[in-house]
Amino acid sequence: MAYYWFKSFHIFGVVAWFAGLFYLARLFIYHVEAEMEIEPAQSILKKQYSIMEKRLYNIITTPAMILTVAMAAGLLYTMPDYLHQGWMHAKLGFVGLLLFYHVYCGRMIKQLEAGECQWTSKTLRLFNEGPTLLLVIIVMLVIFKGQFPTGATTWLIVALTISFLATIQLYARKRRLDKEKEVAESAAATTEQALQS
């Protein structure tokens, strides 16, 4: 019975942890894009994003990560044979990468608040795809364990996933270019008004 309790709360933790990571990376993008705004909007947005990032990281994402890891330890305690299986070693390796990503997000919050982040919104969009790829790999390892499929269906799903990620990147690029065009037009209009005065 303990196994089912651990598993239930492990799933709750995973869902909340990934929700936090997905939204956190999106806030990073907005935070960096706030640089393109004019004052006072820029300062207001950057301050608000800093508050949102810290609260999301400290109140939701980190506790969810702790719950996930604690319940995983409980699962492995109840099913110690899993520790002798290759798929579990691979899964734990990818979870290690996810933990590194989580810690790096905490570091990025501090960099953004101090104005020291060198990442562009474009690179942050790629950074945002990290947990998505890890989630897909980890779930596939858990579902298929040592019998990972390599047939046509698998490659179709991989192709669909890649096209989905590419579509997101193209849409983000379009939005960024539209925003840059809007800012340039606004600046040109302001300059023209100033010259006419």
Tab-separated table of C-alpha atoms in Angstrom:
chain	number	residue	atom	x	y	z
A	1	MET	CA	0.000	0.000	0.000
A	2	ALA	CA	2.903	2.385	0.740
A	3	TYR	CA	4.030	2.015	-2.892
A	4	TYR	CA	0.753	3.538	-4.159
A	5	TRP	CA	0.970	6.463	-1.734
A	6	PHE	CA	4.543	7.166	-2.790
A	7	LYS	CA	3.618	6.838	-6.453
A	8	SER	CA	0.580	9.147	-6.159
A	9	PHE	CA	2.517	11.900	-4.425
A	10	HIS	CA	5.475	11.394	-6.753
A	11	ILE	CA	3.155	12.092	-9.714
A	12	PHE	CA	1.673	15.156	-7.955
A	13	GLY	CA	5.191	16.433	-7.348
A	14	VAL	CA	6.303	15.817	-10.937
A	15	VAL	CA	3.294	17.675	-12.367
A	16	ALA	CA	3.811	20.700	-10.090
A	17	TRP	CA	7.588	20.689	-10.601
A	18	PHE	CA	7.341	20.689	-14.389
A	19	ALA	CA	4.571	23.288	-14.361
A	20	GLY	CA	6.855	25.520	-12.319
A	21	LEU	CA	9.865	24.926	-14.568
A	22	PHE	CA	7.862	25.579	-17.732
A	23	TYR	CA	6.428	28.838	-16.420
A	24	LEU	CA	9.699	29.959	-14.849
A	25	ALA	CA	11.563	29.778	-18.157
A	26	ARG	CA	8.725	31.712	-19.804
A	27	LEU	CA	9.070	34.441	-17.136
A	28	PHE	CA	12.796	34.620	-17.912
A	29	ILE	CA	11.941	35.325	-21.550
A	30	TYR	CA	9.501	38.085	-20.600
A	31	HIS	CA	12.032	39.514	-18.151
A	32	VAL	CA	14.704	39.786	-20.861
A	33	GLU	CA	12.210	41.172	-23.389
A	34	ALA	CA	11.256	43.903	-20.900
A	35	GLU	CA	14.600	45.502	-21.859
A	36	MET	CA	12.969	46.581	-25.135
A	37	GLU	CA	10.319	48.598	-23.287
A	38	ILE	CA	10.710	52.291	-22.568
A	39	GLU	CA	10.695	53.738	-19.068
A	40	PRO	CA	8.822	53.571	-16.743
A	41	ALA	CA	7.362	50.340	-18.174
A	42	GLN	CA	10.778	48.667	-18.300
A	43	SER	CA	11.507	49.127	-14.583
A	44	ILE	CA	7.989	48.170	-13.544
A	45	LEU	CA	7.976	44.989	-15.645
A	46	LYS	CA	11.459	43.896	-14.567
A	47	LYS	CA	10.585	44.396	-10.894
A	48	GLN	CA	7.324	42.463	-11.290
A	49	TYR	CA	9.005	39.599	-13.148
A	50	SER	CA	11.668	39.348	-10.429
A	51	ILE	CA	8.975	39.032	-7.769
A	52	MET	CA	7.050	36.443	-9.791
A	53	GLU	CA	10.200	34.403	-10.543
A	54	LYS	CA	11.289	34.271	-6.894
A	55	ARG	CA	7.844	33.342	-5.624
A	56	LEU	CA	7.333	30.673	-8.275
A	57	TYR	CA	10.764	29.176	-7.619
A	58	ASN	CA	10.607	29.277	-3.813
A	59	ILE	CA	6.933	28.581	-3.137
A	60	ILE	CA	5.957	26.128	-5.895
A	61	THR	CA	8.835	24.785	-7.981
A	62	THR	CA	11.381	23.946	-5.279
A	63	PRO	CA	8.865	22.355	-2.849
A	64	ALA	CA	7.486	20.314	-5.771
A	65	MET	CA	11.024	19.187	-6.644
A	66	ILE	CA	11.616	18.150	-3.022
A	67	LEU	CA	8.312	16.244	-2.954
A	68	THR	CA	9.191	14.520	-6.241
A	69	VAL	CA	12.634	13.426	-5.036
A	70	ALA	CA	11.388	12.352	-1.589
A	71	MET	CA	8.570	10.259	-3.053
A	72	ALA	CA	10.967	8.763	-5.611
A	73	ALA	CA	13.207	7.689	-2.736
A	74	GLY	CA	10.148	6.100	-1.111
A	75	LEU	CA	9.318	4.283	-4.348
A	76	LEU	CA	12.850	2.949	-4.649
A	77	TYR	CA	12.740	1.876	-1.004
A	78	THR	CA	9.600	-0.173	-1.677
A	79	MET	CA	10.899	-1.493	-5.034
A	80	PRO	CA	14.685	-1.870	-4.569
A	81	ASP	CA	14.972	-4.195	-7.592
A	82	TYR	CA	14.497	-1.152	-9.845
A	83	LEU	CA	17.953	0.039	-8.819
A	84	HIS	CA	19.457	-2.945	-10.649
A	85	GLN	CA	17.781	-2.144	-13.970
A	86	GLY	CA	19.396	-0.152	-16.775
A	87	TRP	CA	16.336	1.954	-17.573
A	88	MET	CA	16.298	3.206	-13.965
A	89	HIS	CA	19.978	4.176	-14.197
A	90	ALA	CA	19.190	6.129	-17.380
A	91	LYS	CA	16.142	7.720	-15.768
A	92	LEU	CA	18.132	8.796	-12.716
A	93	GLY	CA	20.771	10.284	-15.028
A	94	PHE	CA	18.162	12.392	-16.809
A	95	VAL	CA	16.623	13.377	-13.468
A	96	GLY	CA	20.109	14.514	-12.443
A	97	LEU	CA	20.161	16.782	-15.516
A	98	LEU	CA	16.750	18.099	-14.518
A	99	LEU	CA	17.991	18.854	-10.995
A	100	PHE	CA	20.932	20.743	-12.522
A	101	TYR	CA	18.459	22.703	-14.702
A	102	HIS	CA	16.412	23.514	-11.589
A	103	VAL	CA	19.448	24.827	-9.686
A	104	TYR	CA	20.588	26.806	-12.718
A	105	CYS	CA	17.149	28.469	-12.871
A	106	GLY	CA	17.694	29.666	-9.293
A	107	ARG	CA	21.024	31.142	-10.362
A	108	MET	CA	19.411	32.809	-13.367
A	109	ILE	CA	16.805	34.488	-11.152
A	110	LYS	CA	19.644	36.214	-9.281
A	111	GLN	CA	21.392	37.190	-12.525
A	112	LEU	CA	18.224	38.694	-13.982
A	113	GLU	CA	17.495	40.653	-10.826
A	114	ALA	CA	21.050	42.041	-10.792
A	115	GLY	CA	20.905	42.826	-14.528
A	116	GLU	CA	23.813	40.445	-15.202
A	117	CYS	CA	22.058	37.888	-17.418
A	118	GLN	CA	23.722	37.595	-20.835
A	119	TRP	CA	21.053	35.345	-22.376
A	120	THR	CA	18.859	36.688	-25.182
A	121	SER	CA	15.160	35.891	-25.460
A	122	LYS	CA	16.008	33.604	-28.385
A	123	THR	CA	18.483	31.519	-26.374
A	124	LEU	CA	16.076	31.466	-23.441
A	125	ARG	CA	13.414	30.002	-25.716
A	126	LEU	CA	15.788	27.138	-26.484
A	127	PHE	CA	16.586	26.875	-22.769
A	128	ASN	CA	12.832	26.585	-22.183
A	129	GLU	CA	12.739	23.403	-24.279
A	130	GLY	CA	15.159	21.585	-21.949
A	131	PRO	CA	12.606	20.346	-19.426
A	132	THR	CA	10.223	19.376	-22.231
A	133	LEU	CA	12.793	17.064	-23.785
A	134	LEU	CA	13.751	15.652	-20.395
A	135	LEU	CA	10.090	15.039	-19.557
A	136	VAL	CA	9.538	13.125	-22.802
A	137	ILE	CA	12.641	10.987	-22.269
A	138	ILE	CA	11.913	10.275	-18.602
A	139	VAL	CA	8.275	9.336	-19.238
A	140	MET	CA	9.266	7.074	-22.139
A	141	LEU	CA	11.846	5.324	-19.944
A	142	VAL	CA	9.282	4.769	-17.182
A	143	ILE	CA	6.587	3.483	-19.533
A	144	PHE	CA	8.707	1.221	-21.723
A	145	LYS	CA	11.422	0.378	-19.179
A	146	GLY	CA	13.957	-1.894	-20.907
A	147	GLN	CA	11.849	-2.394	-24.053
A	148	PHE	CA	12.089	0.968	-25.741
A	149	PRO	CA	10.326	0.791	-29.139
A	150	THR	CA	12.212	1.672	-32.306
A	151	GLY	CA	9.477	1.120	-34.909
A	152	ALA	CA	7.806	3.530	-37.322
A	153	THR	CA	5.360	4.788	-34.685
A	154	THR	CA	8.227	5.869	-32.453
A	155	TRP	CA	9.892	7.802	-35.254
A	156	LEU	CA	6.565	9.415	-36.190
A	157	ILE	CA	6.147	10.612	-32.609
A	158	VAL	CA	9.734	11.917	-32.581
A	159	ALA	CA	9.092	13.762	-35.864
A	160	LEU	CA	5.856	15.257	-34.516
A	161	THR	CA	7.606	16.367	-31.336
A	162	ILE	CA	10.416	18.010	-33.296
A	163	SER	CA	7.945	19.748	-35.623
A	164	PHE	CA	5.954	20.929	-32.596
A	165	LEU	CA	9.094	22.413	-31.019
A	166	ALA	CA	10.121	24.002	-34.332
A	167	THR	CA	6.663	25.561	-34.730
A	168	ILE	CA	6.917	27.067	-31.247
A	169	GLN	CA	10.330	28.528	-32.093
A	170	LEU	CA	9.090	29.987	-35.393
A	171	TYR	CA	6.055	31.539	-33.711
A	172	ALA	CA	8.274	33.030	-30.991
A	173	ARG	CA	10.554	34.484	-33.661
A	174	LYS	CA	7.573	36.023	-35.463
A	175	ARG	CA	6.343	37.586	-32.206
A	176	ARG	CA	9.810	38.960	-31.445
A	177	LEU	CA	10.155	40.485	-34.918
A	178	ASP	CA	6.655	41.978	-34.691
A	179	LYS	CA	7.540	43.496	-31.301
A	180	GLU	CA	10.807	44.931	-32.639
A	181	LYS	CA	8.927	46.422	-35.605
A	182	GLU	CA	6.323	47.927	-33.260
A	183	VAL	CA	9.039	49.476	-31.061
A	184	ALA	CA	10.853	50.872	-34.116
A	185	GLU	CA	7.633	52.378	-35.495
A	186	SER	CA	6.818	53.878	-32.104
A	187	ALA	CA	10.301	55.389	-31.842
A	188	ALA	CA	10.039	56.765	-35.389
A	189	ALA	CA	6.643	58.321	-34.628
A	190	THR	CA	7.992	59.898	-31.430
A	191	THR	CA	10.995	61.297	-33.310
A	192	GLU	CA	8.762	62.680	-36.045
A	193	GLN	CA	6.501	64.378	-33.483
A	194	ALA	CA	9.522	65.883	-31.748
A	195	LEU	CA	10.847	67.258	-35.031
A	196	GLN	CA	7.477	68.824	-35.881
A	197	SER	CA	7.276	70.575	-32.501
